């Protein structure tokens, strides 16, 4: 019984890994259960047994890919919670960028296919999963601005930092998988993630400090430059 249970979990993992890779390459509608099972070396009945449907497998394969990516690149970037806020911001920015450029981060490729040909199946899963990343960044911006999370300024600043991380690198990742897209001239800069992470951190901190100086708080000292 224990051996059967172990084999079942291995089959499930193989299906999730195969599905994530194929969905990332072809999208939901162009992917078949048969080709997923062939790559996973599993019987087609295994999909129904473990997931119930192709739709459920699609959602769970995205979760699986996302969780795998976070296990390799933790949202905090491996920076201790007691480190200065500036270093923690750099760690979060670098972690996001390293996830995006990793060709094995199939959750991003599945996302691109979903945006190009929407099914609506991933909306809830993506919102729940991404919230853990965005919430940590927002709380860090609160600390740097000395404002509450529901402050409009905090929300706008967190959005700006996310845009700097995701925008250019997601475009660059998309260009590698889609032929014929125009170049932007930024490609050489986007190859050096460490340099890009340093720049986005410095740029963001400069903006946050300027905003904090404009609206100083009496209860806390200003963030060190």
Short mmCIF file of C-alpha atoms in Angstrom, two decimals, residues 3-216:
data_model
loop_
_atom_site.label_atom_id
_atom_site.label_comp_id
_atom_site.label_asym_id
_atom_site.label_seq_id
_atom_site.Cartn_x
_atom_site.Cartn_y
_atom_site.Cartn_z
CA UNK A 3 4.57 1.64 -2.40
CA UNK A 4 1.39 2.30 -4.38
CA UNK A 5 0.88 5.61 -2.60
CA UNK A 6 4.48 6.62 -3.38
CA UNK A 7 4.06 5.67 -7.03
CA UNK A 8 0.84 7.66 -7.18
CA UNK A 9 2.53 10.81 -5.84
CA UNK A 10 5.36 10.40 -8.34
CA UNK A 11 2.87 10.06 -11.18
CA UNK A 12 1.08 13.18 -10.00
CA UNK A 13 4.32 15.17 -9.88
CA UNK A 14 5.32 13.91 -13.33
CA UNK A 15 1.97 14.99 -14.74
CA UNK A 16 2.28 18.44 -13.16
CA UNK A 17 5.81 18.94 -14.47
CA UNK A 18 4.95 17.74 -17.97
CA UNK A 19 1.75 19.75 -18.10
CA UNK A 20 3.50 22.92 -16.97
CA UNK A 21 6.14 22.57 -19.65
CA UNK A 22 3.65 21.86 -22.45
CA UNK A 23 1.08 24.44 -21.38
CA UNK A 24 3.93 26.99 -21.25
CA UNK A 25 4.93 26.15 -24.82
CA UNK A 26 1.50 25.74 -26.43
CA UNK A 27 -1.18 27.23 -24.19
CA UNK A 28 -4.27 25.55 -22.78
CA UNK A 29 -6.29 25.02 -25.93
CA UNK A 30 -3.47 23.64 -28.09
CA UNK A 31 -2.31 21.18 -25.46
CA UNK A 32 -3.75 17.68 -25.31
CA UNK A 33 -4.02 15.26 -22.43
CA UNK A 34 -2.41 12.61 -24.60
CA UNK A 35 0.83 14.53 -25.12
CA UNK A 36 1.05 15.43 -21.43
CA UNK A 37 0.67 11.79 -20.47
CA UNK A 38 3.20 10.70 -23.08
CA UNK A 39 5.82 13.08 -21.69
CA UNK A 40 4.95 12.12 -18.10
CA UNK A 41 5.00 8.42 -19.02
CA UNK A 42 1.57 8.03 -17.48
CA UNK A 43 -1.74 6.50 -18.52
CA UNK A 44 -4.32 9.00 -19.76
CA UNK A 45 -6.67 7.80 -17.03
CA UNK A 46 -4.18 9.18 -14.49
CA UNK A 47 -5.26 12.74 -15.28
CA UNK A 48 -8.86 12.01 -14.35
CA UNK A 49 -7.77 10.09 -11.26
CA UNK A 50 -5.43 12.79 -9.90
CA UNK A 51 -7.05 15.99 -11.17
CA UNK A 52 -10.49 15.24 -12.54
CA UNK A 53 -10.15 17.26 -15.73
CA UNK A 54 -7.79 19.05 -18.09
CA UNK A 55 -8.98 22.37 -16.64
CA UNK A 56 -8.03 21.36 -13.10
CA UNK A 57 -4.66 20.07 -14.29
CA UNK A 58 -4.05 23.43 -15.99
CA UNK A 59 -4.62 25.35 -12.78
CA UNK A 60 -2.61 22.94 -10.62
CA UNK A 61 0.28 22.86 -13.09
CA UNK A 62 0.50 26.65 -12.88
CA UNK A 63 0.48 26.48 -9.06
CA UNK A 64 3.15 23.78 -9.20
CA UNK A 65 5.37 25.86 -11.49
CA UNK A 66 4.86 28.97 -9.36
CA UNK A 67 5.66 27.11 -6.11
CA UNK A 68 8.78 25.57 -7.66
CA UNK A 69 9.95 29.00 -8.79
CA UNK A 70 9.42 30.50 -5.31
CA UNK A 71 11.31 27.63 -3.67
CA UNK A 72 14.35 28.50 -5.79
CA UNK A 73 13.94 32.28 -5.55
CA UNK A 74 12.25 33.11 -2.20
CA UNK A 75 10.36 36.43 -2.26
CA UNK A 76 12.66 37.98 0.36
CA UNK A 77 15.73 37.15 -1.71
CA UNK A 78 17.29 35.37 1.22
CA UNK A 79 17.82 38.66 3.09
CA UNK A 80 17.24 38.37 6.88
CA UNK A 81 14.23 40.15 8.34
CA UNK A 82 16.50 42.15 10.66
CA UNK A 83 18.53 43.58 7.76
CA UNK A 84 18.11 47.28 6.86
CA UNK A 85 15.03 48.04 4.78
CA UNK A 86 17.17 49.10 1.81
CA UNK A 87 18.87 45.70 1.65
CA UNK A 88 15.54 43.90 2.00
CA UNK A 89 14.13 45.91 -0.90
CA UNK A 90 17.12 44.99 -3.04
CA UNK A 91 16.64 41.34 -2.13
CA UNK A 92 12.99 41.38 -3.18
CA UNK A 93 13.70 43.16 -6.45
CA UNK A 94 16.53 40.78 -7.34
CA UNK A 95 14.43 37.71 -6.48
CA UNK A 96 11.61 38.85 -8.78
CA UNK A 97 14.03 39.50 -11.62
CA UNK A 98 15.88 36.20 -11.22
CA UNK A 99 12.57 34.34 -11.33
CA UNK A 100 11.58 36.09 -14.53
CA UNK A 101 14.79 35.34 -16.43
CA UNK A 102 14.95 31.67 -15.40
CA UNK A 103 13.83 29.70 -18.48
CA UNK A 104 12.49 27.01 -16.15
CA UNK A 105 10.00 29.42 -14.56
CA UNK A 106 7.15 28.04 -16.65
CA UNK A 107 4.54 29.97 -14.67
CA UNK A 108 5.50 33.12 -16.60
CA UNK A 109 5.19 31.40 -19.97
CA UNK A 110 1.82 29.93 -19.03
CA UNK A 111 0.77 33.43 -18.00
CA UNK A 112 1.77 34.82 -21.40
CA UNK A 113 -0.22 32.16 -23.22
CA UNK A 114 -3.20 32.82 -20.96
CA UNK A 115 -3.07 36.55 -21.71
CA UNK A 116 -2.88 35.90 -25.45
CA UNK A 117 -5.75 33.40 -25.43
CA UNK A 118 -7.68 33.79 -22.15
CA UNK A 119 -9.53 30.93 -20.52
CA UNK A 120 -10.30 32.64 -17.21
CA UNK A 121 -9.21 29.50 -15.40
CA UNK A 122 -6.11 30.95 -13.75
CA UNK A 123 -7.51 34.22 -12.37
CA UNK A 124 -8.16 33.05 -8.81
CA UNK A 125 -5.01 30.94 -8.52
CA UNK A 126 -2.81 33.74 -9.79
CA UNK A 127 -4.36 36.35 -7.53
CA UNK A 128 -3.96 34.17 -4.45
CA UNK A 129 -0.39 33.20 -5.30
CA UNK A 130 0.93 36.59 -6.34
CA UNK A 131 -0.58 38.24 -3.27
CA UNK A 132 2.13 36.76 -1.05
CA UNK A 133 4.81 38.49 -3.13
CA UNK A 134 3.04 41.83 -3.54
CA UNK A 135 2.01 42.02 0.11
CA UNK A 136 5.61 41.71 1.31
CA UNK A 137 6.75 44.43 -1.08
CA UNK A 138 3.91 46.74 -0.05
CA UNK A 139 4.74 46.35 3.65
CA UNK A 140 8.36 47.17 2.92
CA UNK A 141 7.31 50.33 1.08
CA UNK A 142 5.17 51.22 4.13
CA UNK A 143 8.26 50.96 6.29
CA UNK A 144 10.37 53.10 3.98
CA UNK A 145 7.68 55.78 3.64
CA UNK A 146 6.45 55.49 7.24
CA UNK A 147 2.87 55.25 6.02
CA UNK A 148 0.01 52.78 6.37
CA UNK A 149 -0.60 50.02 3.77
CA UNK A 150 -3.87 51.55 2.60
CA UNK A 151 -2.16 54.85 1.80
CA UNK A 152 -2.57 55.76 -1.86
CA UNK A 153 1.08 56.82 -1.97
CA UNK A 154 2.19 53.40 -0.71
CA UNK A 155 0.06 51.62 -3.30
CA UNK A 156 1.37 53.80 -6.13
CA UNK A 157 5.00 53.36 -5.08
CA UNK A 158 4.66 49.59 -4.76
CA UNK A 159 3.03 49.50 -8.20
CA UNK A 160 5.90 51.52 -9.68
CA UNK A 161 8.52 49.18 -8.25
CA UNK A 162 6.65 46.12 -9.56
CA UNK A 163 6.41 47.71 -13.00
CA UNK A 164 10.18 48.28 -13.11
CA UNK A 165 10.77 44.63 -12.24
CA UNK A 166 8.20 42.96 -14.44
CA UNK A 167 7.83 45.25 -17.46
CA UNK A 168 11.14 45.10 -19.34
CA UNK A 169 12.12 41.58 -18.30
CA UNK A 170 8.76 40.03 -19.17
CA UNK A 171 8.98 41.69 -22.57
CA UNK A 172 12.49 40.33 -23.04
CA UNK A 173 11.35 36.85 -22.02
CA UNK A 174 8.44 37.04 -24.44
CA UNK A 175 10.75 38.08 -27.29
CA UNK A 176 12.77 34.90 -26.85
CA UNK A 177 9.70 32.74 -27.39
CA UNK A 178 8.00 34.76 -30.13
CA UNK A 179 9.74 35.39 -33.45
CA UNK A 180 9.54 38.75 -35.17
CA UNK A 181 8.97 41.06 -32.21
CA UNK A 182 10.74 44.42 -32.60
CA UNK A 183 13.85 45.08 -30.57
CA UNK A 184 13.88 47.84 -27.97
CA UNK A 185 17.60 48.60 -27.80
CA UNK A 186 17.59 47.64 -24.12
CA UNK A 187 18.42 43.97 -24.66
CA UNK A 188 22.12 44.24 -23.63
CA UNK A 189 21.13 46.00 -20.39
CA UNK A 190 18.53 43.36 -19.55
CA UNK A 191 21.10 40.55 -19.76
CA UNK A 192 22.78 41.69 -16.53
CA UNK A 193 20.18 41.11 -13.83
CA UNK A 194 22.44 42.09 -10.96
CA UNK A 195 23.15 45.45 -12.55
CA UNK A 196 19.47 45.96 -13.36
CA UNK A 197 18.41 45.04 -9.81
CA UNK A 198 20.95 47.51 -8.40
CA UNK A 199 19.64 50.27 -10.66
CA UNK A 200 15.96 49.67 -9.89
CA UNK A 201 16.74 49.57 -6.16
CA UNK A 202 18.69 52.84 -6.24
CA UNK A 203 16.09 54.54 -8.42
CA UNK A 204 13.22 53.37 -6.21
CA UNK A 205 14.94 54.33 -2.97
CA UNK A 206 15.69 57.79 -4.33
CA UNK A 207 12.02 58.27 -5.15
CA UNK A 208 10.87 56.95 -1.78
CA UNK A 209 13.27 59.22 0.09
CA UNK A 210 12.14 62.24 -1.89
CA UNK A 211 8.50 61.48 -1.05
CA UNK A 212 9.32 60.98 2.60
CA UNK A 213 11.20 64.28 2.79
CA UNK A 214 8.19 65.99 1.26
CA UNK A 215 5.91 64.55 3.94
CA UNK A 216 8.14 64.08 7.02
#
